[in-house]
Tab-separated table of C-alpha atoms in Angstrom:
chain	number	residue	atom	x	y	z
O	967	MET	CA	-59.049	-220.467	-32.176
O	968	ALA	CA	-58.377	-218.282	-29.127
O	969	ARG	CA	-59.409	-214.658	-29.374
O	970	GLU	CA	-56.635	-212.124	-28.793
O	971	VAL	CA	-57.345	-209.756	-25.903
O	972	LYS	CA	-55.305	-206.587	-25.441
O	973	GLU	CA	-54.861	-205.228	-21.917
O	974	ASP	CA	-53.480	-201.727	-21.252
O	975	VAL	CA	-53.034	-200.926	-17.543
O	976	LYS	CA	-53.177	-197.142	-17.089
O	977	LEU	CA	-52.728	-197.089	-13.290
O	978	GLU	CA	-52.267	-199.674	-10.558
O	979	VAL	CA	-53.948	-198.215	-7.480
O	980	ALA	CA	-53.251	-201.064	-5.012
O	981	LYS	CA	-52.217	-204.717	-4.965
O	982	GLN	CA	-52.741	-207.358	-2.279
O	983	GLU	CA	-52.618	-211.116	-1.744
O	984	ASN	CA	-55.889	-213.022	-1.659
O	985	GLY	CA	-56.627	-215.901	0.694
O	986	ARG	CA	-55.665	-218.576	-1.868
O	987	GLY	CA	-52.141	-217.447	-2.692
O	988	GLY	CA	-53.148	-215.321	-5.679
O	989	LYS	CA	-53.144	-211.564	-6.063
O	990	VAL	CA	-55.854	-208.930	-6.337
O	991	SER	CA	-55.136	-205.665	-8.143
O	992	LEU	CA	-57.189	-202.464	-7.998
O	993	ARG	CA	-56.374	-200.688	-11.247
O	994	VAL	CA	-57.486	-198.568	-14.168
O	995	VAL	CA	-57.315	-200.634	-17.344
O	996	CYS	CA	-58.403	-200.509	-20.997
O	997	TRP	CA	-59.403	-203.764	-22.684
O	998	ASN	CA	-59.047	-203.970	-26.489
O	999	ASN	CA	-58.445	-200.216	-26.800
O	1000	GLY	CA	-61.743	-199.507	-25.046
O	1001	THR	CA	-62.686	-196.901	-22.466
O	1002	PRO	CA	-60.562	-196.943	-19.285
O	1003	LYS	CA	-62.317	-198.594	-16.334
O	1004	LEU	CA	-61.591	-198.946	-12.629
O	1005	GLU	CA	-61.576	-202.620	-11.709
O	1006	ASN	CA	-60.592	-204.867	-8.832
O	1007	ARG	CA	-59.392	-208.093	-10.440
O	1008	SER	CA	-57.953	-211.340	-9.109
O	1009	PHE	CA	-54.979	-213.112	-10.689
O	1010	TRP	CA	-53.737	-216.674	-10.362
O	1011	THR	CA	-50.575	-218.530	-11.339
O	1012	THR	CA	-50.498	-221.735	-13.413
O	1013	MET	CA	-48.338	-224.735	-12.556
O	1014	ASP	CA	-45.869	-223.406	-15.174
O	1015	GLY	CA	-45.595	-220.063	-13.343
O	1016	GLU	CA	-47.664	-218.088	-15.864
O	1017	VAL	CA	-49.840	-215.372	-14.277
O	1018	ARG	CA	-53.421	-215.477	-15.543
O	1019	THR	CA	-56.222	-212.949	-15.296
O	1020	GLY	CA	-59.020	-214.040	-12.984
O	1021	LYS	CA	-62.437	-212.694	-12.121
O	1022	ILE	CA	-63.523	-209.239	-11.070
O	1023	VAL	CA	-63.929	-209.111	-7.290
O	1024	GLY	CA	-65.855	-206.756	-5.011
O	1025	ILE	CA	-64.533	-203.615	-3.366
O	1026	THR	CA	-63.507	-203.873	0.304
O	1027	ALA	CA	-63.355	-201.076	2.859
O	1028	GLU	CA	-59.563	-200.976	2.374
O	1029	ASP	CA	-60.025	-200.694	-1.398
O	1030	PHE	CA	-62.493	-197.859	-0.930
O	1031	LYS	CA	-60.041	-195.986	1.316
O	1032	GLU	CA	-57.361	-196.327	-1.385
O	1033	ILE	CA	-59.818	-195.046	-3.990
O	1034	LEU	CA	-60.611	-191.991	-1.869
O	1035	LYS	CA	-56.924	-191.371	-1.114
O	1036	LYS	CA	-55.921	-191.603	-4.803
O	1037	LYS	CA	-59.093	-190.254	-6.403
O	1038	ASP	CA	-57.310	-187.505	-8.372
O	1039	LYS	CA	-54.836	-189.943	-9.983
O	1040	ILE	CA	-57.655	-192.388	-10.707
O	1041	LEU	CA	-59.810	-189.710	-12.316
O	1042	LYS	CA	-56.906	-188.577	-14.498
O	1043	ALA	CA	-56.269	-192.175	-15.642
O	1044	LEU	CA	-59.992	-192.700	-16.372
O	1045	GLU	CA	-60.140	-189.570	-18.563
O	1046	LYS	CA	-57.446	-190.765	-20.983
């Protein structure tokens, strides 16, 4: 039996395409009503067009610049 996982995105900081046709999203998210966390996560699309959550990926220089530029919004989203 598959375990139900609840995702609550508080803030999407940035989104970009990865080298394999998927997307990478820098965001503040709560999993299963947990503490908000800043994460950089990849996403992929199934053959049926369903978007699936992928792995956590590292922070690039561009990501870090976005974090610095939007630090106040990110901090507010993390405090909720």
